[in-house]
Short mmCIF file of C-alpha atoms in Angstrom, two decimals:
data_model
loop_
_atom_site.label_atom_id
_atom_site.label_comp_id
_atom_site.label_asym_id
_atom_site.label_seq_id
_atom_site.Cartn_x
_atom_site.Cartn_y
_atom_site.Cartn_z
CA MET A 1 22.28 33.51 6.02
CA ALA A 2 24.73 33.65 3.12
CA VAL A 3 26.57 30.60 4.47
CA ALA A 4 23.29 28.69 4.86
CA ALA A 5 22.18 29.63 1.34
CA GLY A 6 25.51 28.56 -0.09
CA ALA A 7 25.38 25.25 1.74
CA ALA A 8 21.85 24.67 0.47
CA ALA A 9 22.94 25.36 -3.10
CA VAL A 10 25.85 22.92 -2.79
CA LEU A 11 23.52 20.30 -1.33
CA ALA A 12 21.02 20.79 -4.17
CA VAL A 13 23.75 20.29 -6.78
CA PHE A 14 25.03 17.23 -4.91
CA LEU A 15 21.57 15.66 -4.84
CA GLN A 16 21.07 16.30 -8.57
CA VAL A 17 24.42 14.68 -9.39
CA ARG A 18 23.69 11.79 -7.03
CA ARG A 19 20.30 11.17 -8.63
CA ALA A 20 21.77 11.16 -12.14
CA GLU A 21 24.58 8.81 -11.10
CA GLN A 22 22.20 6.45 -9.29
CA ALA A 23 19.76 6.35 -12.19
CA ALA A 24 22.54 5.65 -14.67
CA ALA A 25 23.98 2.92 -12.46
CA ASP A 26 20.55 1.32 -12.07
CA VAL A 27 19.90 1.26 -15.80
CA ALA A 28 23.37 -0.11 -16.52
CA ARG A 29 23.03 -2.85 -13.92
CA ALA A 30 19.38 -3.87 -14.02
CA VAL A 31 18.17 -3.04 -17.53
CA PRO A 32 20.28 -4.64 -20.26
CA ALA A 33 18.46 -2.91 -23.10
CA ALA A 34 17.07 0.62 -23.37
CA PRO A 35 14.08 0.53 -21.00
CA PRO A 36 10.65 1.78 -22.03
CA SER A 37 10.15 5.25 -20.59
CA VAL A 38 6.55 6.18 -19.85
CA THR A 39 6.53 9.72 -18.48
CA GLU A 40 3.05 11.06 -17.88
CA THR A 41 1.56 14.08 -16.13
CA ILE A 42 -1.78 14.66 -14.49
CA ALA A 43 -2.92 16.38 -17.71
CA ALA A 44 -2.67 13.14 -19.69
CA THR A 45 -6.40 12.48 -19.44
CA ALA A 46 -9.31 14.45 -18.01
CA PRO A 47 -10.41 13.56 -14.46
CA VAL A 48 -13.76 11.86 -14.00
CA ALA A 49 -17.04 13.62 -13.30
CA ARG A 50 -18.22 14.19 -9.73
CA GLY A 51 -21.48 12.56 -8.68
CA PRO A 52 -23.77 13.10 -5.68
CA ARG A 53 -22.61 12.29 -2.17
CA LEU A 54 -22.72 8.57 -1.37
CA ASP A 55 -24.49 7.67 1.87
CA ALA A 56 -23.78 3.93 1.76
CA PHE A 57 -21.18 3.20 4.44
CA THR A 58 -21.90 3.17 8.18
CA PRO A 59 -18.79 3.78 10.36
CA GLN A 60 -18.03 1.89 13.57
CA LYS A 61 -14.91 2.54 15.63
CA VAL A 62 -13.37 -0.75 16.75
CA GLY A 63 -10.48 -1.81 18.94
CA ALA A 64 -8.76 0.03 21.78
CA SER A 65 -10.07 3.44 22.72
CA ILE A 66 -8.04 6.61 22.10
CA GLY A 67 -6.60 8.35 25.15
CA ALA A 68 -6.58 12.11 25.64
CA ASP A 69 -2.90 12.40 24.65
CA ASP A 70 -2.85 9.63 22.05
CA ARG A 71 -1.96 10.20 18.39
CA PRO A 72 -2.99 7.00 16.59
CA MET A 73 -0.62 5.79 13.88
CA ILE A 74 -2.05 2.77 12.10
CA ALA A 75 0.30 2.11 9.19
CA ASN A 76 -1.60 -0.77 7.59
CA VAL A 77 -4.73 -2.90 7.94
CA THR A 78 -5.81 -6.18 6.38
CA THR A 79 -8.79 -8.53 6.72
CA VAL A 80 -8.37 -12.28 7.26
CA ASP A 81 -10.26 -15.06 9.02
CA LEU A 82 -7.35 -15.72 11.33
CA ASP A 83 -9.13 -18.21 13.60
CA ARG A 84 -11.05 -19.91 10.77
CA ASP A 85 -14.45 -19.46 12.42
CA GLY A 86 -16.16 -18.20 9.26
CA ARG A 87 -15.99 -14.49 10.17
CA LEU A 88 -13.40 -12.07 8.85
CA ASP A 89 -11.12 -10.48 11.43
CA ILE A 90 -8.85 -7.44 11.23
CA VAL A 91 -5.06 -7.42 11.62
CA ALA A 92 -3.30 -4.07 11.86
CA ALA A 93 0.20 -2.61 12.10
CA ASP A 94 0.11 -0.17 15.01
CA ALA A 95 3.18 2.00 14.46
CA ALA A 96 2.50 4.16 17.53
CA ALA A 97 2.68 1.13 19.84
CA ASN A 98 5.18 -0.88 17.72
CA ARG A 99 2.97 -3.95 17.62
CA ILE A 100 0.80 -6.13 15.41
CA VAL A 101 -2.75 -6.34 16.71
CA TRP A 102 -5.60 -8.75 15.98
CA LEU A 103 -9.22 -7.67 16.20
CA ARG A 104 -11.10 -10.94 16.40
CA GLN A 105 -14.72 -10.80 15.26
CA SER A 106 -16.45 -13.17 17.69
CA ALA A 107 -19.99 -12.23 16.62
CA ALA A 108 -21.38 -9.95 13.94
CA GLY A 109 -19.81 -6.54 14.49
CA VAL A 110 -18.20 -7.52 17.82
CA PHE A 111 -14.41 -7.11 17.79
CA THR A 112 -11.92 -7.87 20.57
CA GLU A 113 -8.36 -6.59 20.27
CA SER A 114 -5.22 -8.44 21.34
CA THR A 115 -1.50 -8.11 20.59
CA LEU A 116 0.11 -10.75 18.40
CA ALA A 117 3.72 -9.50 18.38
CA GLU A 118 5.95 -6.56 19.20
CA VAL A 119 7.59 -5.26 16.00
CA PRO A 120 9.58 -2.00 15.72
CA GLY A 121 8.08 0.38 13.18
CA PRO A 122 5.59 -2.05 11.58
CA ALA A 123 4.65 -0.78 8.11
CA HIS A 124 2.71 -3.60 6.47
CA VAL A 125 1.10 -6.92 7.36
CA HIS A 126 0.41 -9.66 4.81
CA ALA A 127 -1.54 -12.85 5.60
CA ALA A 128 -0.71 -16.14 3.85
CA ASP A 129 -0.11 -19.80 4.65
CA LEU A 130 3.66 -19.44 4.47
CA ASP A 131 4.49 -22.94 5.75
CA ALA A 132 1.65 -24.82 3.99
CA ASP A 133 0.15 -26.22 7.19
CA GLY A 134 -3.39 -25.00 6.56
CA ASP A 135 -3.55 -21.82 8.66
CA SER A 136 -2.74 -18.15 8.05
CA ASP A 137 0.69 -16.89 9.01
CA LEU A 138 1.67 -13.22 8.87
CA ALA A 139 4.53 -11.52 7.03
CA ILE A 140 5.49 -8.21 8.62
CA ALA A 141 7.49 -5.37 7.08
CA SER A 142 9.47 -3.61 9.80
CA LEU A 143 10.80 -0.11 9.23
CA GLY A 144 12.61 -0.14 12.57
CA VAL A 145 11.40 3.41 13.18
CA LEU A 146 8.52 5.19 11.52
CA PHE A 147 10.27 8.44 10.68
CA PRO A 148 13.13 8.93 8.17
CA ASN A 149 16.36 7.14 9.03
CA ASN A 150 19.36 5.95 7.01
CA GLN A 151 20.43 3.25 9.45
CA LYS A 152 20.15 -0.43 8.56
CA ILE A 153 17.32 -1.08 10.99
CA GLY A 154 14.75 -2.74 8.71
CA ALA A 155 13.63 -6.35 8.96
CA VAL A 156 11.26 -8.97 7.59
CA VAL A 157 9.47 -10.77 10.43
CA LEU A 158 7.34 -13.84 9.78
CA LEU A 159 4.80 -14.80 12.44
CA GLU A 160 4.21 -18.56 12.38
CA ASN A 161 0.68 -19.57 13.40
CA ASP A 162 0.42 -22.83 15.34
CA GLY A 163 -3.22 -23.18 14.27
CA ARG A 164 -4.50 -21.86 17.59
CA GLN A 165 -3.45 -18.25 16.94
CA ARG A 166 -0.29 -18.47 18.96
CA PHE A 167 2.50 -16.97 16.90
CA THR A 168 6.23 -17.64 16.82
CA PRO A 169 8.32 -14.87 15.22
CA HIS A 170 11.02 -15.67 12.65
CA VAL A 171 13.30 -12.80 11.62
CA VAL A 172 14.31 -13.92 8.14
CA LEU A 173 16.01 -10.69 7.08
CA ASP A 174 17.46 -7.92 9.24
CA THR A 175 20.11 -5.20 9.39
CA VAL A 176 18.84 -3.83 6.09
CA ALA A 177 17.30 -0.60 4.84
CA ARG A 178 13.88 0.07 6.38
CA VAL A 179 11.30 -2.41 5.02
CA ALA A 180 7.93 -1.02 3.85
CA ASP A 181 6.27 -4.06 2.24
CA VAL A 182 6.45 -7.84 2.10
CA ARG A 183 4.28 -10.10 -0.11
CA SER A 184 4.29 -13.83 -0.83
CA GLY A 185 4.11 -15.94 -3.98
CA ASP A 186 5.87 -18.84 -5.70
CA LEU A 187 8.39 -16.77 -7.62
CA ASP A 188 10.67 -19.58 -8.78
CA GLY A 189 8.05 -22.21 -9.60
CA ASP A 190 9.19 -24.79 -7.06
CA GLY A 191 5.88 -25.08 -5.20
CA ASP A 192 6.55 -23.04 -2.05
CA LEU A 193 6.01 -19.40 -1.17
CA ASP A 194 8.81 -16.91 -1.65
CA LEU A 195 8.72 -13.24 -0.64
CA SER A 196 9.00 -9.90 -2.42
CA VAL A 197 10.39 -7.07 -0.31
CA ALA A 198 10.27 -3.28 -0.72
CA HIS A 199 12.97 -1.44 1.24
CA PHE A 200 11.94 2.19 1.55
CA GLY A 201 15.16 3.04 3.38
CA TYR A 202 15.58 6.79 3.24
CA ASP A 203 18.44 7.95 0.98
CA GLN A 204 19.28 4.29 0.35
CA GLY A 205 16.70 1.61 -0.40
CA GLU A 206 16.17 -1.38 -2.65
CA THR A 207 13.83 -4.05 -3.95
CA ARG A 208 14.61 -7.73 -3.51
CA TRP A 209 13.03 -11.17 -3.40
CA LEU A 210 13.64 -13.87 -0.82
CA GLU A 211 13.83 -17.43 -2.15
CA ARG A 212 12.54 -20.01 0.31
CA THR A 213 15.22 -22.65 0.82
CA GLY A 214 13.82 -24.49 3.85
CA ASP A 215 11.77 -24.10 7.01
CA TRP A 216 11.81 -20.34 7.69
CA ARG A 217 15.04 -19.99 5.71
CA TYR A 218 15.45 -17.73 2.68
CA GLU A 219 18.13 -16.72 0.22
CA SER A 220 18.19 -13.03 -0.72
CA HIS A 221 18.29 -11.67 -4.30
CA VAL A 222 18.54 -7.89 -4.84
CA LEU A 223 16.58 -6.66 -7.88
CA GLN A 224 17.07 -2.89 -7.77
CA GLU A 225 18.82 -0.25 -5.67
CA LEU A 226 16.61 2.83 -5.48
CA SER A 227 15.36 4.59 -2.36
CA GLY A 228 11.66 4.89 -1.61
CA PRO A 229 9.95 1.59 -2.58
CA ILE A 230 6.54 1.41 -0.89
CA ASN A 231 4.89 -1.64 -2.47
CA ALA A 232 6.12 -4.96 -3.87
CA GLU A 233 2.96 -6.56 -5.28
CA ILE A 234 2.99 -10.03 -6.85
CA ALA A 235 0.86 -11.11 -9.85
CA ASP A 236 1.10 -12.63 -13.32
CA VAL A 237 1.31 -9.33 -15.16
CA ASP A 238 2.22 -10.54 -18.65
CA GLY A 239 0.03 -13.66 -18.83
CA ASP A 240 2.85 -16.20 -19.11
CA ARG A 241 1.69 -18.22 -16.07
CA ASP A 242 4.43 -17.20 -13.69
CA LEU A 243 4.44 -14.50 -11.03
CA ASP A 244 5.95 -11.07 -11.59
CA ILE A 245 6.63 -8.25 -9.12
CA VAL A 246 5.21 -4.73 -9.37
CA THR A 247 6.87 -2.02 -7.28
CA LEU A 248 6.06 1.60 -6.51
CA VAL A 249 9.15 3.74 -5.92
CA SER A 250 8.41 7.08 -4.29
CA GLN A 251 10.49 9.99 -2.97
CA GLU A 252 12.65 11.58 -5.69
CA TRP A 253 11.91 8.89 -8.27
CA GLU A 254 8.08 8.65 -8.47
CA GLU A 255 8.18 5.55 -10.67
CA ILE A 256 6.46 2.19 -11.06
CA TYR A 257 8.40 -0.88 -12.18
CA VAL A 258 7.36 -4.33 -13.31
CA PHE A 259 9.92 -7.09 -12.80
CA LEU A 260 9.04 -9.71 -15.42
CA ASN A 261 9.77 -13.27 -14.33
CA ASP A 262 11.13 -15.97 -16.63
CA GLY A 263 9.43 -18.56 -14.40
CA ARG A 264 12.62 -19.54 -12.59
CA GLY A 265 13.17 -16.44 -10.49
CA GLN A 266 15.15 -14.45 -13.05
CA PHE A 267 13.64 -10.98 -13.44
CA THR A 268 13.83 -8.29 -16.10
CA PRO A 269 12.85 -4.78 -14.91
CA ARG A 270 10.57 -2.55 -16.97
CA ARG A 271 9.56 0.96 -15.95
CA ILE A 272 5.86 1.42 -16.70
CA PHE A 273 5.39 4.87 -15.20
CA GLY A 274 7.53 7.86 -14.27
CA ALA A 275 6.14 11.22 -13.16
CA SER A 276 7.82 14.37 -14.43
CA ASN A 277 6.97 16.01 -11.07
CA GLU A 278 9.53 14.95 -8.45
CA ASP A 279 7.02 15.98 -5.76
CA PHE A 280 4.25 13.83 -7.25
CA GLY A 281 3.76 12.24 -3.81
CA SER A 282 3.38 8.55 -4.67
CA SER A 283 1.47 6.90 -1.83
CA TRP A 284 0.19 3.41 -2.83
CA ILE A 285 -0.56 0.88 -5.56
CA SER A 286 -2.87 -2.10 -5.66
CA LEU A 287 -3.57 -4.61 -8.43
CA ALA A 288 -7.04 -5.34 -9.84
CA ASP A 289 -8.65 -6.19 -13.17
CA LEU A 290 -10.47 -2.87 -13.46
CA ASP A 291 -11.66 -3.32 -17.05
CA GLY A 292 -12.60 -6.99 -16.74
CA ASP A 293 -10.32 -8.20 -19.54
CA GLY A 294 -8.64 -10.92 -17.50
CA ASP A 295 -5.33 -9.32 -16.58
CA PRO A 296 -4.23 -7.28 -13.54
CA ASP A 297 -4.15 -3.50 -13.86
CA VAL A 298 -2.43 -1.08 -11.48
CA VAL A 299 -4.47 1.31 -9.33
CA TYR A 300 -2.14 4.10 -8.21
CA SER A 301 -2.56 7.00 -5.80
CA ASN A 302 -0.36 10.04 -5.25
CA GLY A 303 -1.12 12.10 -2.17
CA ASP A 304 1.89 12.10 0.12
CA ALA A 305 2.50 15.64 1.40
CA PHE A 306 4.38 14.95 4.63
CA ASP A 307 7.49 16.69 3.29
CA TYR A 308 5.66 20.02 3.32
CA ALA A 309 5.44 22.38 6.30
CA THR A 310 1.70 22.62 5.66
CA THR A 311 0.70 19.01 5.13
CA SER A 312 -2.49 19.67 3.18
CA GLY A 313 -3.06 18.01 -0.19
CA ARG A 314 -1.60 19.32 -3.41
CA SER A 315 -3.44 20.17 -6.63
CA TRP A 316 -1.79 17.30 -8.49
CA ASN A 317 -2.81 14.63 -5.93
CA GLY A 318 -5.17 11.96 -7.20
CA VAL A 319 -5.85 8.47 -8.50
CA GLN A 320 -4.51 6.81 -11.66
CA TRP A 321 -5.27 3.63 -13.56
CA LEU A 322 -2.44 1.92 -15.43
CA GLU A 323 -4.32 -0.30 -17.86
CA ASN A 324 -2.59 -3.59 -18.65
CA THR A 325 -2.48 -3.89 -22.44
CA GLY A 326 -0.55 -7.16 -22.55
CA GLY A 327 3.04 -8.35 -22.54
CA GLY A 328 3.98 -6.15 -19.61
CA ALA A 329 2.84 -2.92 -21.29
CA PHE A 330 0.52 -0.40 -19.63
CA THR A 331 -1.51 2.66 -20.65
CA PHE A 332 -1.88 5.58 -18.24
CA HIS A 333 -5.29 7.03 -17.30
CA ARG A 334 -5.77 9.87 -14.83
CA LEU A 335 -9.02 9.11 -12.98
CA ALA A 336 -9.64 11.78 -10.36
CA ASP A 337 -8.21 14.67 -8.38
CA VAL A 338 -8.16 13.62 -4.71
CA PRO A 339 -6.03 15.71 -2.29
CA GLY A 340 -3.96 13.43 -0.04
CA ALA A 341 -5.06 10.27 -1.89
CA SER A 342 -3.81 7.01 -0.38
CA GLY A 343 -4.51 3.28 -0.10
CA PRO A 344 -6.73 2.70 -3.18
CA GLN A 345 -8.51 -0.66 -3.25
CA ALA A 346 -10.82 -2.03 -5.95
CA ALA A 347 -13.89 -4.23 -5.45
CA ASP A 348 -17.50 -4.49 -6.61
CA LEU A 349 -18.80 -2.19 -3.91
CA ASP A 350 -22.31 -1.74 -5.33
CA GLY A 351 -22.90 -5.32 -6.49
CA ASP A 352 -23.41 -4.44 -10.17
CA GLY A 353 -20.75 -6.78 -11.55
CA ASP A 354 -17.82 -4.41 -12.12
CA LEU A 355 -15.07 -3.02 -9.90
CA ASP A 356 -15.25 0.30 -8.10
CA ILE A 357 -12.39 1.99 -6.20
CA ALA A 358 -12.33 3.16 -2.58
CA VAL A 359 -9.68 5.75 -1.66
CA VAL A 360 -8.74 7.42 1.63
CA SER A 361 -6.99 10.74 2.25
CA ALA A 362 -4.28 11.42 4.81
CA TYR A 363 -3.14 14.94 3.87
CA ASN A 364 -5.90 17.39 3.07
CA ASN A 365 -7.20 20.84 3.97
CA TRP A 366 -8.98 19.64 7.09
CA ALA A 367 -10.10 23.18 7.94
CA ASP A 368 -12.46 22.88 4.98
CA PRO A 369 -15.53 20.73 5.79
CA LYS A 370 -15.70 19.77 2.11
CA ALA A 371 -12.31 18.05 2.32
CA GLN A 372 -12.98 14.31 2.13
CA SER A 373 -11.16 11.55 4.01
CA LEU A 374 -12.98 8.74 2.17
CA VAL A 375 -14.23 8.73 -1.43
CA VAL A 376 -15.42 6.12 -3.93
CA LEU A 377 -14.86 6.00 -7.67
CA GLU A 378 -17.98 4.26 -8.96
CA GLN A 379 -17.50 2.43 -12.26
CA THR A 380 -20.61 3.28 -14.28
CA ALA A 381 -19.46 1.74 -17.58
CA ARG A 382 -16.37 -0.18 -18.59
CA GLY A 383 -13.44 2.06 -17.71
CA VAL A 384 -15.72 5.02 -16.85
CA PHE A 385 -15.78 6.28 -13.25
CA THR A 386 -17.73 8.83 -11.20
CA LEU A 387 -16.22 10.36 -8.06
CA ARG A 388 -18.50 10.12 -4.99
CA ASP A 389 -17.79 11.80 -1.64
CA VAL A 390 -18.34 9.51 1.37
CA ALA A 391 -16.95 11.10 4.56
CA ASN A 392 -14.99 14.07 5.88
CA THR A 393 -14.40 12.52 9.30
CA PRO A 394 -12.32 10.97 10.75
CA THR A 395 -9.33 12.69 9.15
CA HIS A 396 -5.81 11.51 8.28
CA LEU A 397 -6.77 8.09 6.88
CA VAL A 398 -3.71 6.49 5.29
CA THR A 399 -4.61 2.80 4.92
CA LEU A 400 -7.65 0.92 3.65
CA ALA A 401 -8.63 -2.74 3.43
CA LEU A 402 -11.69 -4.48 1.97
CA GLY A 403 -13.56 -7.58 3.08
CA ASP A 404 -17.06 -8.87 3.71
CA LEU A 405 -16.96 -8.38 7.47
CA SER A 406 -20.76 -8.37 7.83
CA GLY A 407 -21.26 -11.55 5.78
CA ASP A 408 -23.92 -10.08 3.50
CA GLY A 409 -22.02 -10.57 0.25
CA LEU A 410 -20.86 -6.95 -0.14
CA PRO A 411 -17.30 -5.80 0.63
CA ASP A 412 -17.02 -3.59 3.70
CA LEU A 413 -14.14 -1.20 4.40
CA VAL A 414 -11.61 -0.94 7.21
CA THR A 415 -9.55 2.25 7.63
CA GLY A 416 -6.63 3.24 9.85
CA GLY A 417 -5.79 6.71 11.12
CA MET A 418 -2.25 8.10 10.85
CA HIS A 419 -2.25 11.31 12.90
CA MET A 420 1.25 12.70 12.43
CA SER A 421 0.15 16.25 11.64
CA TRP A 422 -2.36 18.90 12.72
CA PRO A 423 -5.29 19.13 13.38
CA TYR A 424 -5.96 16.54 16.07
CA ASP A 425 -9.72 17.03 16.43
CA ARG A 426 -11.25 14.14 14.43
CA LEU A 427 -9.09 11.23 15.49
CA SER A 428 -9.57 7.58 14.67
CA ARG A 429 -7.56 4.46 15.14
CA LEU A 430 -9.46 1.65 13.41
CA THR A 431 -12.86 2.06 11.76
CA VAL A 432 -15.14 -0.48 10.06
CA TRP A 433 -17.38 0.97 7.35
CA THR A 434 -20.32 -1.40 6.81
CA ASN A 435 -21.49 -1.39 3.20
CA THR A 436 -25.24 -0.81 2.76
CA TRP A 437 -25.09 0.35 -0.85
CA ARG A 438 -27.20 -2.39 -2.40
CA ARG A 439 -29.76 -2.28 0.41
CA ARG A 440 -30.28 1.48 -0.13
CA ARG A 441 -31.17 1.11 -3.81
#
């Protein structure tokens, strides 16, 4: 026991020294001037009020059925009209089966599942016309394996659509730290789509962008070397008419960075958030103009508790809004306490002209029937939100996508179950939540 305790103490000191050295090296390399440091805690602003339960979403399980011994692990979902028939479909990263699946909506509410590609440890799927031929291709982030690993087993896989939903894979980056996210945008202003890439890694990770140089060929540019990047969103953050990159870095860092673009693919990093709690549990960001002022804000959840023996939510888990105040500057707002919060997405869910936020929960006290796996933050006035419970089953929801699947003008929800921890009694794989909010008024 004494030997084990001593080894643990040495390891703790080593990790502290390593973190300090890595942070100093990153600042020296990537940030030429003293970077803005925005360190906030969950006490920065008061959480929103809780409203009555919201009975406005009707669940429907879709896709392959769940076997008696199955433990579904859907890492990511997105909605896209892949076959261009006028109905939104669902594409998902099935990390249990190591494949990308397509749920084609052939008629209203009728979904048929098929496999598009085998990909090891798929973490994220992004739909875009990558080759400018008029159909939707898919960019896949491949972890290699789902669980922690320091090997260089990550990859970026692009699935080229021939227009008839037959896909040819192109591995444009491999033998790298595990890849958690890939997004597309014209980052150098030359008229084609480049890629931003978040390498979660494990102890070693990084953020980079891939410059398109030809047909399915890319040149790599490393932006930052920190472990734990989950997201690499692309948007014009500072209003200068070029595309910037916004990254969420989790694990020991718990930080959000904006990489400001000069319009030619040269980026300047700026840290816009850093939690003082190293166990903050960063889980996801998305971009949306929450306050309707014309620029993209950051919607940010922290709810990852997989590192704990008991994987229930923590008291500091919740949802944040980083309000874009111009020029790449942001103001922090704590919105709500949500144990296990993950996958926040913003849309006008109730049809009243402003954006609401849907959030799922993966890690919660599932023995408590009051523990919610799906909640909505209803925007009742500009920048004012009310927390509404939606569902306590199925449990362990880690990913959420929005889209008008029913064609009635209101965004519906799609969720994916990630059942890596107990209990295994309210399982789901893929669920469509049809929005009836406006019709119930």
